PDB file of C-alpha atoms in Angstrom:
ATOM      1  CA  UNK A   2     110.663 208.471  64.508  1.00  0.00           C
ATOM      2  CA  UNK A   3     111.359 211.146  61.845  1.00  0.00           C
ATOM      3  CA  UNK A   4     111.315 211.995  58.308  1.00  0.00           C
ATOM      4  CA  UNK A   5     111.531 208.970  55.940  1.00  0.00           C
ATOM      5  CA  UNK A   6     111.552 208.638  52.200  1.00  0.00           C
ATOM      6  CA  UNK A   7     107.735 208.270  52.491  1.00  0.00           C
ATOM      7  CA  UNK A   8     107.079 211.325  54.519  1.00  0.00           C
ATOM      8  CA  UNK A   9     106.929 211.156  58.276  1.00  0.00           C
ATOM      9  CA  UNK A  10     106.968 207.807  60.152  1.00  0.00           C
ATOM     10  CA  UNK A  11     107.098 206.446  63.578  1.00  0.00           C
ATOM     11  CA  UNK A  12     108.328 202.897  63.957  1.00  0.00           C
ATOM     12  CA  UNK A  13     108.888 201.004  67.213  1.00  0.00           C
ATOM     13  CA  UNK A  14     108.154 203.987  69.334  1.00  0.00           C
ATOM     14  CA  UNK A  15     105.527 204.662  72.011  1.00  0.00           C
ATOM     15  CA  UNK A  16     103.708 207.911  72.663  1.00  0.00           C
ATOM     16  CA  UNK A  17     104.977 209.879  69.730  1.00  0.00           C
ATOM     17  CA  UNK A  18     103.248 212.786  68.149  1.00  0.00           C
ATOM     18  CA  UNK A  19     103.132 213.702  64.410  1.00  0.00           C
ATOM     19  CA  UNK A  20     101.501 217.187  64.231  1.00  0.00           C
ATOM     20  CA  UNK A  21     101.396 220.397  62.068  1.00  0.00           C
ATOM     21  CA  UNK A  22     103.016 218.956  59.056  1.00  0.00           C
ATOM     22  CA  UNK A  23     102.369 219.699  55.474  1.00  0.00           C
ATOM     23  CA  UNK A  24     103.092 217.180  52.804  1.00  0.00           C
ATOM     24  CA  UNK A  25     102.771 217.607  49.163  1.00  0.00           C
ATOM     25  CA  UNK A  26     103.449 215.235  46.203  1.00  0.00           C
ATOM     26  CA  UNK A  27     102.883 216.210  42.491  1.00  0.00           C
ATOM     27  CA  UNK A  28     100.599 213.978  40.383  1.00  0.00           C
ATOM     28  CA  UNK A  29     102.612 211.356  38.651  1.00  0.00           C
ATOM     29  CA  UNK A  30     105.226 211.068  41.370  1.00  0.00           C
ATOM     30  CA  UNK A  31     105.769 207.764  43.169  1.00  0.00           C
ATOM     31  CA  UNK A  32     105.678 207.163  46.885  1.00  0.00           C
ATOM     32  CA  UNK A  33     104.046 205.528  49.874  1.00  0.00           C
ATOM     33  CA  UNK A  34     101.813 206.843  52.603  1.00  0.00           C
ATOM     34  CA  UNK A  35     102.995 210.343  53.635  1.00  0.00           C
ATOM     35  CA  UNK A  36     102.385 209.293  57.323  1.00  0.00           C
ATOM     36  CA  UNK A  37     103.143 205.888  58.760  1.00  0.00           C
ATOM     37  CA  UNK A  38     102.754 204.580  62.198  1.00  0.00           C
ATOM     38  CA  UNK A  39     104.160 201.090  62.564  1.00  0.00           C
ATOM     39  CA  UNK A  40     104.495 199.233  65.887  1.00  0.00           C
ATOM     40  CA  UNK A  41     103.953 202.374  67.821  1.00  0.00           C
ATOM     41  CA  UNK A  42     101.262 202.324  70.476  1.00  0.00           C
ATOM     42  CA  UNK A  43      99.787 205.471  71.682  1.00  0.00           C
ATOM     43  CA  UNK A  44     100.920 207.738  68.825  1.00  0.00           C
ATOM     44  CA  UNK A  45      99.036 210.924  68.019  1.00  0.00           C
ATOM     45  CA  UNK A  46      98.516 212.190  64.394  1.00  0.00           C
ATOM     46  CA  UNK A  47      97.132 215.709  64.655  1.00  0.00           C
ATOM     47  CA  UNK A  48      96.550 218.772  62.405  1.00  0.00           C
ATOM     48  CA  UNK A  49      98.458 217.579  59.478  1.00  0.00           C
ATOM     49  CA  UNK A  50      97.819 218.736  55.875  1.00  0.00           C
ATOM     50  CA  UNK A  51      98.375 216.370  53.138  1.00  0.00           C
ATOM     51  CA  UNK A  52      98.008 216.743  49.264  1.00  0.00           C
ATOM     52  CA  UNK A  53      99.401 213.863  47.335  1.00  0.00           C
ATOM     53  CA  UNK A  54      97.265 214.142  44.311  1.00  0.00           C
ATOM     54  CA  UNK A  55      96.362 210.571  44.007  1.00  0.00           C
ATOM     55  CA  UNK A  56      99.781 209.155  44.019  1.00  0.00           C
ATOM     56  CA  UNK A  57      99.057 206.461  46.622  1.00  0.00           C
ATOM     57  CA  UNK A  58      95.779 205.126  47.943  1.00  0.00           C
ATOM     58  CA  UNK A  59      96.537 205.962  51.583  1.00  0.00           C
ATOM     59  CA  UNK A  60      97.800 209.144  53.307  1.00  0.00           C
ATOM     60  CA  UNK A  61      97.892 207.742  56.796  1.00  0.00           C
ATOM     61  CA  UNK A  62      98.639 204.106  57.562  1.00  0.00           C
ATOM     62  CA  UNK A  63      98.666 202.617  61.012  1.00  0.00           C
ATOM     63  CA  UNK A  64     100.052 199.146  60.790  1.00  0.00           C
ATOM     64  CA  UNK A  65     100.643 195.971  62.929  1.00  0.00           C
ATOM     65  CA  UNK A  66      99.003 194.528  66.054  1.00  0.00           C
ATOM     66  CA  UNK A  67     101.213 196.599  68.383  1.00  0.00           C
ATOM     67  CA  UNK A  68     100.081 199.774  66.986  1.00  0.00           C
ATOM     68  CA  UNK A  69      97.201 200.457  69.306  1.00  0.00           C
ATOM     69  CA  UNK A  70      95.714 203.467  71.165  1.00  0.00           C
ATOM     70  CA  UNK A  71      96.518 205.614  68.204  1.00  0.00           C
ATOM     71  CA  UNK A  72      94.588 209.003  67.716  1.00  0.00           C
ATOM     72  CA  UNK A  73      94.345 210.381  64.252  1.00  0.00           C
ATOM     73  CA  UNK A  74      92.408 213.667  64.386  1.00  0.00           C
ATOM     74  CA  UNK A  75      91.898 216.899  62.580  1.00  0.00           C
ATOM     75  CA  UNK A  76      93.898 216.263  59.554  1.00  0.00           C
ATOM     76  CA  UNK A  77      93.258 217.912  56.211  1.00  0.00           C
ATOM     77  CA  UNK A  78      93.521 215.593  53.201  1.00  0.00           C
ATOM     78  CA  UNK A  79      93.081 216.044  49.481  1.00  0.00           C
ATOM     79  CA  UNK A  80      93.039 212.549  48.220  1.00  0.00           C
ATOM     80  CA  UNK A  81      93.628 209.170  49.887  1.00  0.00           C
ATOM     81  CA  UNK A  82      92.397 207.294  52.895  1.00  0.00           C
ATOM     82  CA  UNK A  83      93.422 206.789  56.556  1.00  0.00           C
ATOM     83  CA  UNK A  84      93.856 203.046  56.713  1.00  0.00           C
ATOM     84  CA  UNK A  85      94.599 200.265  59.200  1.00  0.00           C
ATOM     85  CA  UNK A  86      96.894 197.485  57.956  1.00  0.00           C
ATOM     86  CA  UNK A  87      97.914 194.255  59.504  1.00  0.00           C
ATOM     87  CA  UNK A  88      95.775 194.776  62.730  1.00  0.00           C
ATOM     88  CA  UNK A  89      96.553 198.322  63.742  1.00  0.00           C
ATOM     89  CA  UNK A  90      93.840 200.031  65.918  1.00  0.00           C
ATOM     90  CA  UNK A  91      93.063 203.809  66.021  1.00  0.00           C
ATOM     91  CA  UNK A  92      90.484 206.317  66.875  1.00  0.00           C
ATOM     92  CA  UNK A  93      90.021 208.352  63.610  1.00  0.00           C
ATOM     93  CA  UNK A  94      87.896 211.413  64.094  1.00  0.00           C
ATOM     94  CA  UNK A  95      87.341 214.833  62.568  1.00  0.00           C
ATOM     95  CA  UNK A  96      89.466 214.580  59.656  1.00  0.00           C
ATOM     96  CA  UNK A  97      88.511 216.493  56.490  1.00  0.00           C
ATOM     97  CA  UNK A  98      88.880 214.261  53.483  1.00  0.00           C
ATOM     98  CA  UNK A  99      88.517 215.109  49.824  1.00  0.00           C
ATOM     99  CA  UNK A 100      89.480 218.744  50.416  1.00  0.00           C
ATOM    100  CA  UNK A 101      89.815 220.660  47.061  1.00  0.00           C
ATOM    101  CA  UNK A 102      93.281 221.860  45.882  1.00  0.00           C
ATOM    102  CA  UNK A 103      91.570 225.197  45.309  1.00  0.00           C
ATOM    103  CA  UNK A 104      91.534 225.677  49.151  1.00  0.00           C
ATOM    104  CA  UNK A 105      95.197 226.283  49.275  1.00  0.00           C
ATOM    105  CA  UNK A 106      97.396 229.286  48.450  1.00  0.00           C
ATOM    106  CA  UNK A 107      99.603 227.390  45.816  1.00  0.00           C
ATOM    107  CA  UNK A 108      99.381 223.683  45.920  1.00  0.00           C
ATOM    108  CA  UNK A 109     101.645 223.226  42.985  1.00  0.00           C
ATOM    109  CA  UNK A 110     104.434 224.953  44.830  1.00  0.00           C
ATOM    110  CA  UNK A 111     103.766 223.094  48.026  1.00  0.00           C
ATOM    111  CA  UNK A 112     102.154 226.048  49.779  1.00  0.00           C
ATOM    112  CA  UNK A 113      99.293 224.445  51.643  1.00  0.00           C
ATOM    113  CA  UNK A 114      98.339 227.367  53.750  1.00  0.00           C
ATOM    114  CA  UNK A 115      94.462 227.689  53.582  1.00  0.00           C
ATOM    115  CA  UNK A 116      92.794 230.565  51.593  1.00  0.00           C
ATOM    116  CA  UNK A 117      90.357 232.546  53.580  1.00  0.00           C
ATOM    117  CA  UNK A 118      87.590 231.407  51.073  1.00  0.00           C
ATOM    118  CA  UNK A 119      88.101 227.689  52.030  1.00  0.00           C
ATOM    119  CA  UNK A 120      84.778 227.525  53.865  1.00  0.00           C
ATOM    120  CA  UNK A 121      84.906 223.563  53.640  1.00  0.00           C
ATOM    121  CA  UNK A 122      87.917 223.557  56.137  1.00  0.00           C
ATOM    122  CA  UNK A 123      88.070 226.875  58.201  1.00  0.00           C
ATOM    123  CA  UNK A 124      86.219 226.692  61.555  1.00  0.00           C
ATOM    124  CA  UNK A 125      85.216 223.016  61.098  1.00  0.00           C
ATOM    125  CA  UNK A 126      86.996 221.360  63.929  1.00  0.00           C
ATOM    126  CA  UNK A 127      88.158 222.157  67.465  1.00  0.00           C
ATOM    127  CA  UNK A 128      91.842 222.270  68.174  1.00  0.00           C
ATOM    128  CA  UNK A 129      93.248 219.011  69.555  1.00  0.00           C
ATOM    129  CA  UNK A 130      94.341 218.890  73.150  1.00  0.00           C
ATOM    130  CA  UNK A 131      97.948 220.072  73.305  1.00  0.00           C
ATOM    131  CA  UNK A 132      98.046 221.566  69.770  1.00  0.00           C
ATOM    132  CA  UNK A 133      97.742 225.240  70.600  1.00  0.00           C
ATOM    133  CA  UNK A 134      99.945 226.493  67.817  1.00  0.00           C
ATOM    134  CA  UNK A 135      99.779 226.002  64.060  1.00  0.00           C
ATOM    135  CA  UNK A 136     102.622 225.258  61.761  1.00  0.00           C
ATOM    136  CA  UNK A 137     103.532 228.908  61.610  1.00  0.00           C
ATOM    137  CA  UNK A 138     103.672 229.255  65.309  1.00  0.00           C
ATOM    138  CA  UNK A 139     100.351 231.179  65.527  1.00  0.00           C
ATOM    139  CA  UNK A 140      97.783 230.480  68.200  1.00  0.00           C
ATOM    140  CA  UNK A 141      94.983 228.213  67.103  1.00  0.00           C
ATOM    141  CA  UNK A 142      91.613 229.666  67.735  1.00  0.00           C
ATOM    142  CA  UNK A 143      88.495 227.817  68.747  1.00  0.00           C
ATOM    143  CA  UNK A 144      87.012 226.145  65.727  1.00  0.00           C
ATOM    144  CA  UNK A 145      89.950 226.296  63.361  1.00  0.00           C
ATOM    145  CA  UNK A 146      91.550 223.565  61.538  1.00  0.00           C
TER     146      UNK A 146
END
């Protein structure tokens, strides 16, 4: 489990949590899925912000038959899909897809903090169980992404 050349990955692990990450990739850059869950049952992917600007078709991949009981919830994504490959099974809910780059403070510099004007994301989901703090260590309030 940990950072890989693709982004964040969990391989051959059980019960891991990928949460509160920000992943940015500039247009024209190569790469793979920023979040990968392979052969890792009962993993949770919660409250991540991903802006890869169309550089790969998938932003989260859960893969292989042993990847079951996965929860992918409350992630904020600009482009790309959340995708099963090779028999992976997950509950995928309350993710915000196709979020505009204009929602972020400075996407080109990798600052993916939300602007207060981003009404398409702010107060759209309830915090996931166990995710009480955001990436900056501030308490999540009810109804925030």
